[in-house]
Amino acid sequence: MAIALAMRPHAGEPSTAPASPAPLLAVEGLSLTRGDKLILDEVSFTLDKGATLALVGESGAGKSTIALALIGLLTRPEVGLTGHIGLDGTDLVTASARDWARLRGRKVAMVFQDASSALNPCFTVGSQLMTPLRRLAGMGKRAARKRAIELLESVGLSDAEARLEAYPHQLSGGMQQRVMIAIALSTNPDLLLADEPTSALDVTIQAQIVRLILEETRRRGASCVFVLHDLALASQACDHIVVLYGGQVMEAGPSEVVLREPLHPYTIGLKACVLEIDTEELTPLPPGAPSFASHKPGCRFAPRCASALERCQREKPPLQMVRGRKLACWNPAS
Ligand SMILES: Nc1ncnc2c1ncn2[C@@H]1O[C@H](COP(=O)(O)OP(=O)(O)OP(=O)(O)O)[C@@H](O)[C@H]1O
Ligand code: SF4
Ligand SMILES: [Mg+2]
């Protein structure tokens, strides 16, 4: 079921983000090999300052792998990551541990999927929230405590002062996720990553949490990369969508363009999988999983594609501009 959200600014509404000709984030030709598997295959996309982008695709598409690369958890040379990730002028692929100590938290922060496992069960909420404020923002104890209370209030936690003394297990899943959002935003990062931040939560508070992340990042003029399964939610929440399949970008562009008129057979299939309760029946994608074999030529979606041509088995379609979006397909919808 698509969750009704009205979270993106309406067309023509002034953006709170400063206009900038250079994108905040520029991912270019990002590839990741593990053994003989090509997990990411020349992934490219950009994100402007103050904008929001959703990475969508089925399980195994490479969404979390990209998020991990963006937060510097895949950067050691032996991991096999190549290409470029430019964040405000710094290449994150070649960034050193020392660089990451400066970047993580201040430039880029992450809200993980499952707050109950991401928060440390041995430390109170206050301790986990005040640590980045003291270490990264250089605040004294009293100032950090005051700011921690403000942050908890800003993410909608009632009785914020008392919550500082609570341990994560004393909070509900939604409250834990709010705490993690407060921690991620505490040092005002330029880029917030949110990897399926609501999938461990009750459906009734999923929209609240997505809205909270968007409102708080927008209020700070920050940018946000969301990882989402749900194409409809992604298009309502984010300015841009990047559709991934088997570690490749299949279609990417403004949300309205991609959802209103998807051209890639995979995006069309994903859209058809969005169940609308009051409309026709669900049309599932044909079953199958992508091959990650690095030596395999052609389009990774070909075994599941009803529009596949003979060429699709032999040649990988390049990502190029077609009707207002980037598209990798030899035989798109007309
Ligand atoms: N440490 C690893 N070693 C080998 N393969 C891995 C490793 N981590 C991830 N993969 C593979 O990389 C691919 C992409 O995984 P990833 O977790 O990024 O997908 P995802 O799009 O986030 O999926 P989900 O929606 O299920 O979270 C998968 O095929 C996965 O099996
Ligand atoms: S390139 Fe060919 S196989 Fe791949 S999605 Fe397009 S039509 Fe289908
Ligand atoms: Mg994932």
GROMACS .gro file of C-alpha atoms and ligand atoms in nm:
model
  374
    1MET     CA    1   0.000   0.000   0.000
    2ALA     CA    2   0.137   0.340  -0.093
    3ILE     CA    3   0.166   0.575   0.205
    4ALA     CA    4   0.011   0.914   0.136
    5LEU     CA    5   0.270   1.183   0.196
    6ALA     CA    6   0.301   1.542   0.090
    7MET     CA    7   0.662   1.599   0.175
    8ARG     CA    8   0.833   1.760  -0.120
    9PRO     CA    9   0.796   2.136  -0.165
   10HIS     CA   10   0.540   2.223  -0.430
   11ALA     CA   11   0.668   2.341  -0.765
   12GLY     CA   12   0.750   2.708  -0.747
   13GLU     CA   13   0.785   2.704  -0.368
   14PRO     CA   14   1.110   2.871  -0.266
   15SER     CA   15   1.378   2.627  -0.161
   16THR     CA   16   1.554   2.683   0.171
   17ALA     CA   17   1.874   2.549   0.015
   18PRO     CA   18   2.130   2.787  -0.121
   19ALA     CA   19   2.154   2.768  -0.499
   20SER     CA   20   2.481   2.615  -0.615
   21PRO     CA   21   2.605   2.530  -0.961
   22ALA     CA   22   2.820   2.239  -0.838
   23PRO     CA   23   2.646   1.932  -0.696
   24LEU     CA   24   2.714   1.846  -0.333
   25LEU     CA   25   2.758   1.481  -0.421
   26ALA     CA   26   2.886   1.342  -0.751
   27VAL     CA   27   2.913   0.964  -0.784
   28GLU     CA   28   3.095   0.870  -1.103
   29GLY     CA   29   3.160   0.522  -1.236
   30LEU     CA   30   3.146   0.363  -0.890
   31SER     CA   31   3.220  -0.008  -0.914
   32LEU     CA   32   3.271  -0.271  -0.647
   33THR     CA   33   3.412  -0.617  -0.706
   34ARG     CA   34   3.402  -0.902  -0.459
   35GLY     CA   35   3.593  -1.202  -0.596
   36ASP     CA   36   3.460  -1.257  -0.948
   37LYS     CA   37   3.138  -1.068  -0.871
   38LEU     CA   38   3.072  -0.714  -0.983
   39ILE     CA   39   2.843  -0.588  -0.705
   40LEU     CA   40   2.829  -0.229  -0.831
   41ASP     CA   41   2.877  -0.165  -1.202
   42GLU     CA   42   2.970   0.194  -1.292
   43VAL     CA   43   2.708   0.362  -1.077
   44SER     CA   44   2.677   0.736  -1.146
   45PHE     CA   45   2.445   1.003  -1.010
   46THR     CA   46   2.462   1.351  -0.863
   47LEU     CA   47   2.282   1.529  -0.581
   48ASP     CA   48   2.250   1.905  -0.545
   49LYS     CA   49   2.283   2.090  -0.218
   50GLY     CA   50   1.954   2.080  -0.030
   51ALA     CA   51   1.804   1.815  -0.259
   52THR     CA   52   1.677   1.466  -0.176
   53LEU     CA   53   1.740   1.151  -0.373
   54ALA     CA   54   1.603   0.799  -0.336
   55LEU     CA   55   1.791   0.484  -0.429
   56VAL     CA   56   1.524   0.227  -0.517
   57GLY     CA   57   1.531  -0.131  -0.636
   58GLU     CA   58   1.465  -0.484  -0.521
   59SER     CA   59   1.661  -0.663  -0.254
   60GLY     CA   60   2.022  -0.713  -0.363
   61ALA     CA   61   2.022  -0.416  -0.603
   62GLY     CA   62   2.321  -0.262  -0.426
   63LYS     CA   63   2.145   0.020  -0.239
   64SER     CA   64   2.305  -0.042   0.100
   65THR     CA   65   2.641  -0.105  -0.064
   66ILE     CA   66   2.628   0.244  -0.215
   67ALA     CA   67   2.525   0.391   0.122
   68LEU     CA   68   2.817   0.215   0.292
   69ALA     CA   69   3.054   0.355   0.030
   70LEU     CA   70   2.913   0.704   0.094
   71ILE     CA   71   2.981   0.680   0.469
   72GLY     CA   72   3.330   0.539   0.416
   73LEU     CA   73   3.280   0.181   0.529
   74LEU     CA   74   3.402   0.030   0.198
   75THR     CA   75   3.700   0.244   0.118
   76ARG     CA   76   3.999   0.025   0.199
   77PRO     CA   77   4.184  -0.072  -0.123
   78GLU     CA   78   4.135  -0.446  -0.065
   79VAL     CA   79   3.758  -0.399  -0.080
   80GLY     CA   80   3.778  -0.340  -0.457
   81LEU     CA   81   3.599  -0.008  -0.480
   82THR     CA   82   3.681   0.204  -0.785
   83GLY     CA   83   3.545   0.521  -0.940
   84HIS     CA   84   3.483   0.853  -0.771
   85ILE     CA   85   3.256   0.989  -0.502
   86GLY     CA   86   3.297   1.364  -0.486
   87LEU     CA   87   3.151   1.522  -0.172
   88ASP     CA   88   3.195   1.897  -0.177
   89GLY     CA   89   3.534   1.864  -0.342
   90THR     CA   90   3.669   1.561  -0.150
   91ASP     CA   91   3.699   1.220  -0.317
   92LEU     CA   92   3.551   0.974  -0.068
   93VAL     CA   93   3.689   0.668  -0.250
   94THR     CA   94   4.048   0.767  -0.185
   95ALA     CA   95   3.986   0.941   0.150
   96SER     CA   96   4.221   0.825   0.428
   97ALA     CA   97   4.121   0.721   0.779
   98ARG     CA   98   4.233   1.066   0.893
   99ASP     CA   99   4.011   1.228   0.629
  100TRP     CA  100   3.717   1.017   0.745
  101ALA     CA  101   3.768   1.123   1.105
  102ARG     CA  102   3.708   1.477   0.980
  103LEU     CA  103   3.427   1.395   0.737
  104ARG     CA  104   3.209   1.145   0.922
  105GLY     CA  105   2.950   1.319   1.134
  106ARG     CA  106   3.042   1.668   1.014
  107LYS     CA  107   3.000   1.622   0.638
  108VAL     CA  108   2.806   1.298   0.614
  109ALA     CA  109   2.606   1.098   0.868
  110MET     CA  110   2.382   0.795   0.850
  111VAL     CA  111   2.053   0.676   0.993
  112PHE     CA  112   2.071   0.298   0.988
  113GLN     CA  113   1.786   0.062   0.910
  114ASP     CA  114   1.743  -0.091   1.253
  115ALA     CA  115   1.787   0.155   1.539
  116SER     CA  116   1.768  -0.121   1.801
  117SER     CA  117   2.090  -0.273   1.670
  118ALA     CA  118   2.258   0.055   1.569
  119LEU     CA  119   2.225   0.216   1.914
  120ASN     CA  120   2.463   0.088   2.178
  121PRO     CA  121   2.258  -0.097   2.447
  122CYS     CA  122   2.522  -0.025   2.715
  123PHE     CA  123   2.501   0.355   2.702
  124THR     CA  124   2.219   0.593   2.778
  125VAL     CA  125   2.054   0.803   2.509
  126GLY     CA  126   2.215   1.111   2.661
  127SER     CA  127   2.562   0.963   2.645
  128GLN     CA  128   2.521   0.855   2.281
  129LEU     CA  129   2.382   1.191   2.182
  130MET     CA  130   2.632   1.403   2.375
  131THR     CA  131   2.942   1.216   2.255
  132PRO     CA  132   2.937   1.356   1.898
  133LEU     CA  133   2.842   1.699   2.031
  134ARG     CA  134   3.145   1.698   2.260
  135ARG     CA  135   3.395   1.527   2.030
  136LEU     CA  136   3.297   1.668   1.690
  137ALA     CA  137   3.126   1.995   1.777
  138GLY     CA  138   3.367   2.069   2.065
  139MET     CA  139   3.091   2.151   2.315
  140GLY     CA  140   3.138   2.149   2.690
  141LYS     CA  141   2.932   1.912   2.904
  142ARG     CA  142   2.660   2.160   2.998
  143ALA     CA  143   2.619   2.298   2.643
  144ALA     CA  144   2.609   1.945   2.499
  145ARG     CA  145   2.338   1.842   2.745
  146LYS     CA  146   2.129   2.148   2.658
  147ARG     CA  147   2.173   2.082   2.286
  148ALA     CA  148   2.090   1.712   2.332
  149ILE     CA  149   1.758   1.807   2.494
  150GLU     CA  150   1.682   2.048   2.208
  151LEU     CA  151   1.764   1.780   1.953
  152LEU     CA  152   1.537   1.523   2.119
  153GLU     CA  153   1.257   1.780   2.126
  154SER     CA  154   1.314   1.862   1.758
  155VAL     CA  155   1.265   1.498   1.660
  156GLY     CA  156   0.939   1.483   1.852
  157LEU     CA  157   1.040   1.304   2.172
  158SER     CA  158   0.835   1.417   2.469
  159ASP     CA  159   0.989   1.451   2.813
  160ALA     CA  160   1.327   1.497   2.648
  161GLU     CA  161   1.530   1.566   2.962
  162ALA     CA  162   1.419   1.240   3.124
  163ARG     CA  163   1.491   1.049   2.800
  164LEU     CA  164   1.859   1.138   2.831
  165GLU     CA  165   1.885   0.892   3.120
  166ALA     CA  166   1.703   0.612   2.933
  167TYR     CA  167   1.876   0.312   2.775
  168PRO     CA  168   1.772   0.220   2.419
  169HIS     CA  169   1.577  -0.090   2.531
  170GLN     CA  170   1.352   0.136   2.741
  171LEU     CA  171   1.225   0.311   2.426
  172SER     CA  172   0.988   0.191   2.154
  173GLY     CA  173   1.118   0.123   1.802
  174GLY     CA  174   0.986   0.458   1.677
  175MET     CA  175   1.146   0.643   1.968
  176GLN     CA  176   1.478   0.465   1.907
  177GLN     CA  177   1.467   0.569   1.542
  178ARG     CA  178   1.398   0.930   1.648
  179VAL     CA  179   1.702   0.916   1.877
  180MET     CA  180   1.917   0.789   1.591
  181ILE     CA  181   1.795   1.069   1.366
  182ALA     CA  182   1.883   1.319   1.642
  183ILE     CA  183   2.232   1.169   1.671
  184ALA     CA  184   2.285   1.176   1.293
  185LEU     CA  185   2.172   1.539   1.270
  186SER     CA  186   2.349   1.654   1.586
  187THR     CA  187   2.661   1.774   1.408
  188ASN     CA  188   2.474   1.933   1.115
  189PRO     CA  189   2.608   1.711   0.834
  190ASP     CA  190   2.580   1.837   0.477
  191LEU     CA  191   2.461   1.495   0.365
  192LEU     CA  192   2.234   1.257   0.555
  193LEU     CA  193   2.207   0.894   0.447
  194ALA     CA  194   1.898   0.702   0.552
  195ASP     CA  195   1.907   0.331   0.468
  196GLU     CA  196   1.550   0.203   0.491
  197PRO     CA  197   1.499   0.398   0.813
  198THR     CA  198   1.142   0.279   0.857
  199SER     CA  199   1.147  -0.085   0.756
  200ALA     CA  200   1.177  -0.205   1.118
  201LEU     CA  201   0.887   0.016   1.227
  202ASP     CA  202   0.513  -0.015   1.249
  203VAL     CA  203   0.351   0.105   0.925
  204THR     CA  204   0.156   0.372   1.116
  205ILE     CA  205   0.472   0.566   1.208
  206GLN     CA  206   0.671   0.506   0.889
  207ALA     CA  207   0.538   0.820   0.722
  208GLN     CA  208   0.606   1.027   1.035
  209ILE     CA  209   0.970   0.918   1.043
  210VAL     CA  210   1.028   0.978   0.671
  211ARG     CA  211   0.863   1.320   0.705
  212LEU     CA  212   1.074   1.401   1.011
  213ILE     CA  213   1.399   1.320   0.830
  214LEU     CA  214   1.298   1.530   0.530
  215GLU     CA  215   1.181   1.826   0.737
  216GLU     CA  216   1.489   1.830   0.958
  217THR     CA  217   1.736   1.795   0.669
  218ARG     CA  218   1.549   2.062   0.472
  219ARG     CA  219   1.544   2.297   0.771
  220ARG     CA  220   1.923   2.267   0.792
  221GLY     CA  221   1.972   2.306   0.414
  222ALA     CA  222   2.126   1.957   0.408
  223SER     CA  223   2.089   1.695   0.136
  224CYS     CA  224   1.952   1.348   0.187
  225VAL     CA  225   2.001   1.011   0.019
  226PHE     CA  226   1.722   0.773   0.108
  227VAL     CA  227   1.734   0.401   0.047
  228LEU     CA  228   1.382   0.280  -0.014
  229HIS     CA  229   1.211  -0.026  -0.157
  230ASP     CA  230   0.889   0.154  -0.231
  231LEU     CA  231   0.888   0.348  -0.560
  232ALA     CA  232   0.569   0.537  -0.474
  233LEU     CA  233   0.700   0.647  -0.135
  234ALA     CA  234   1.033   0.743  -0.293
  235SER     CA  235   0.868   0.958  -0.556
  236GLN     CA  236   0.652   1.136  -0.299
  237ALA     CA  237   0.938   1.194  -0.061
  238CYS     CA  238   1.233   1.277  -0.286
  239ASP     CA  239   1.322   1.515  -0.567
  240HIS     CA  240   1.515   1.252  -0.764
  241ILE     CA  241   1.502   0.878  -0.805
  242VAL     CA  242   1.782   0.639  -0.900
  243VAL     CA  243   1.649   0.298  -0.999
  244LEU     CA  244   1.906   0.021  -0.948
  245TYR     CA  245   1.905  -0.336  -1.067
  246GLY     CA  246   2.188  -0.580  -1.009
  247GLY     CA  247   2.427  -0.300  -0.911
  248GLN     CA  248   2.356  -0.096  -1.226
  249VAL     CA  249   2.166   0.230  -1.264
  250MET     CA  250   1.876   0.154  -1.495
  251GLU     CA  251   1.686   0.484  -1.486
  252ALA     CA  252   1.749   0.806  -1.295
  253GLY     CA  253   1.588   1.146  -1.297
  254PRO     CA  254   1.335   1.381  -1.139
  255SER     CA  255   1.075   1.185  -0.942
  256GLU     CA  256   0.776   1.321  -1.135
  257VAL     CA  257   0.935   1.231  -1.469
  258VAL     CA  258   1.039   0.880  -1.370
  259LEU     CA  259   0.717   0.783  -1.192
  260ARG     CA  260   0.474   0.955  -1.431
  261GLU     CA  261   0.627   0.801  -1.740
  262PRO     CA  262   0.884   0.531  -1.664
  263LEU     CA  263   1.068   0.418  -1.977
  264HIS     CA  264   1.279   0.131  -1.846
  265PRO     CA  265   1.104  -0.210  -1.837
  266TYR     CA  266   1.234  -0.265  -1.484
  267THR     CA  267   1.099   0.070  -1.355
  268ILE     CA  268   0.768  -0.007  -1.526
  269GLY     CA  269   0.764  -0.342  -1.346
  270LEU     CA  270   0.845  -0.179  -1.011
  271LYS     CA  271   0.566   0.074  -1.062
  272ALA     CA  272   0.321  -0.205  -1.142
  273CYS     CA  273   0.417  -0.370  -0.812
  274VAL     CA  274   0.281  -0.076  -0.609
  275LEU     CA  275  -0.043  -0.204  -0.466
  276GLU     CA  276  -0.326   0.046  -0.472
  277ILE     CA  277  -0.606  -0.090  -0.256
  278ASP     CA  278  -0.887   0.066  -0.457
  279THR     CA  279  -0.757  -0.017  -0.804
  280GLU     CA  280  -0.678  -0.318  -1.012
  281GLU     CA  281  -0.481  -0.619  -0.903
  282LEU     CA  282  -0.108  -0.626  -0.839
  283THR     CA  283   0.113  -0.707  -1.137
  284PRO     CA  284   0.432  -0.868  -1.006
  285LEU     CA  285   0.767  -0.854  -1.184
  286PRO     CA  286   0.864  -1.185  -1.342
  287PRO     CA  287   1.071  -1.391  -1.094
  288GLY     CA  288   1.449  -1.400  -1.115
  289ALA     CA  289   1.764  -1.251  -0.974
  290PRO     CA  290   2.046  -1.064  -1.146
  291SER     CA  291   2.376  -1.231  -1.221
  292PHE     CA  292   2.669  -1.043  -1.071
  293ALA     CA  293   2.929  -1.235  -1.276
  294SER     CA  294   3.180  -0.974  -1.384
  295HIS     CA  295   3.245  -1.144  -1.719
  296LYS     CA  296   2.879  -1.161  -1.826
  297PRO     CA  297   2.801  -0.917  -2.109
  298GLY     CA  298   2.470  -0.753  -2.186
  299CYS     CA  299   2.189  -0.609  -1.975
  300ARG     CA  300   2.151  -0.764  -1.630
  301PHE     CA  301   1.773  -0.738  -1.650
  302ALA     CA  302   1.753  -0.932  -1.980
  303PRO     CA  303   1.650  -1.271  -1.830
  304ARG     CA  304   1.339  -1.107  -1.680
  305CYS     CA  305   1.265  -0.857  -1.954
  306ALA     CA  306   0.969  -0.900  -2.189
  307SER     CA  307   1.114  -0.633  -2.421
  308ALA     CA  308   1.459  -0.793  -2.454
  309LEU     CA  309   1.622  -0.791  -2.797
  310GLU     CA  310   1.900  -1.016  -2.914
  311ARG     CA  311   2.142  -0.724  -2.867
  312CYS     CA  312   2.049  -0.705  -2.497
  313GLN     CA  313   2.224  -1.038  -2.433
  314ARG     CA  314   2.550  -0.915  -2.587
  315GLU     CA  315   2.590  -0.545  -2.516
  316LYS     CA  316   2.547  -0.352  -2.197
  317PRO     CA  317   2.321  -0.052  -2.262
  318PRO     CA  318   2.494   0.278  -2.181
  319LEU     CA  319   2.333   0.526  -1.941
  320GLN     CA  320   2.225   0.822  -2.152
  321MET     CA  321   1.980   1.111  -2.145
  322VAL     CA  322   1.641   1.019  -2.288
  323ARG     CA  323   1.335   1.243  -2.244
  324GLY     CA  324   1.441   1.419  -1.928
  325ARG     CA  325   1.603   1.131  -1.743
  326LYS     CA  326   1.905   0.900  -1.767
  327LEU     CA  327   1.823   0.561  -1.908
  328ALA     CA  328   2.014   0.237  -1.974
  329CYS     CA  329   1.804   0.035  -2.217
  330TRP     CA  330   1.820  -0.075  -2.580
  331ASN     CA  331   1.444  -0.102  -2.617
  332PRO     CA  332   1.265   0.137  -2.380
  333ALA     CA  333   0.892   0.202  -2.372
  334SER     CA  334   0.795   0.451  -2.641
  335LIG     N1  335   3.023  -0.881   0.214
  335LIG     C1  336   2.970  -0.923   0.100
  335LIG     N2  337   3.026  -1.022   0.028
  335LIG     C2  338   2.976  -1.064  -0.090
  335LIG     N3  339   2.864  -1.012  -0.145
  335LIG     C3  340   2.802  -0.914  -0.078
  335LIG     C4  341   2.850  -0.862   0.046
  335LIG     N4  342   2.768  -0.763   0.085
  335LIG     C5  343   2.673  -0.754  -0.008
  335LIG     N5  344   2.692  -0.843  -0.107
  335LIG     C6  345   2.611  -0.862  -0.225
  335LIG     O1  346   2.596  -0.734  -0.287
  335LIG     C7  347   2.469  -0.725  -0.347
  335LIG     C8  348   2.407  -0.597  -0.305
  335LIG     O2  349   2.375  -0.605  -0.165
  335LIG     P1  350   2.308  -0.483  -0.089
  335LIG     O3  351   2.300  -0.523   0.055
  335LIG     O4  352   2.378  -0.358  -0.123
  335LIG     O5  353   2.163  -0.480  -0.154
  335LIG     P2  354   2.035  -0.393  -0.114
  335LIG     O6  355   1.989  -0.330  -0.241
  335LIG     O7  356   2.068  -0.301  -0.002
  335LIG     O8  357   1.931  -0.503  -0.071
  335LIG     P3  358   1.819  -0.500   0.048
  335LIG     O9  359   1.705  -0.424  -0.012
  335LIG    O10  360   1.788  -0.642   0.071
  335LIG    O11  361   1.877  -0.431   0.168
  335LIG     C9  362   2.391  -0.850  -0.306
  335LIG    O12  363   2.389  -0.940  -0.412
  335LIG    C10  364   2.469  -0.905  -0.192
  335LIG    O13  365   2.458  -1.045  -0.189
  336SF4     S1  366   1.834  -0.330  -2.243
  336SF4    FE1  367   1.706  -0.490  -2.328
  336SF4     S2  368   1.691  -0.646  -2.165
  336SF4    FE2  369   1.765  -0.458  -2.071
  336SF4     S3  370   1.581  -0.360  -1.998
  336SF4    FE3  371   1.621  -0.275  -2.200
  336SF4     S4  372   1.503  -0.404  -2.339
  336SF4    FE4  373   1.514  -0.512  -2.145
  337MG      MG  374   1.998  -0.284   0.194
   0.00000   0.00000   0.00000
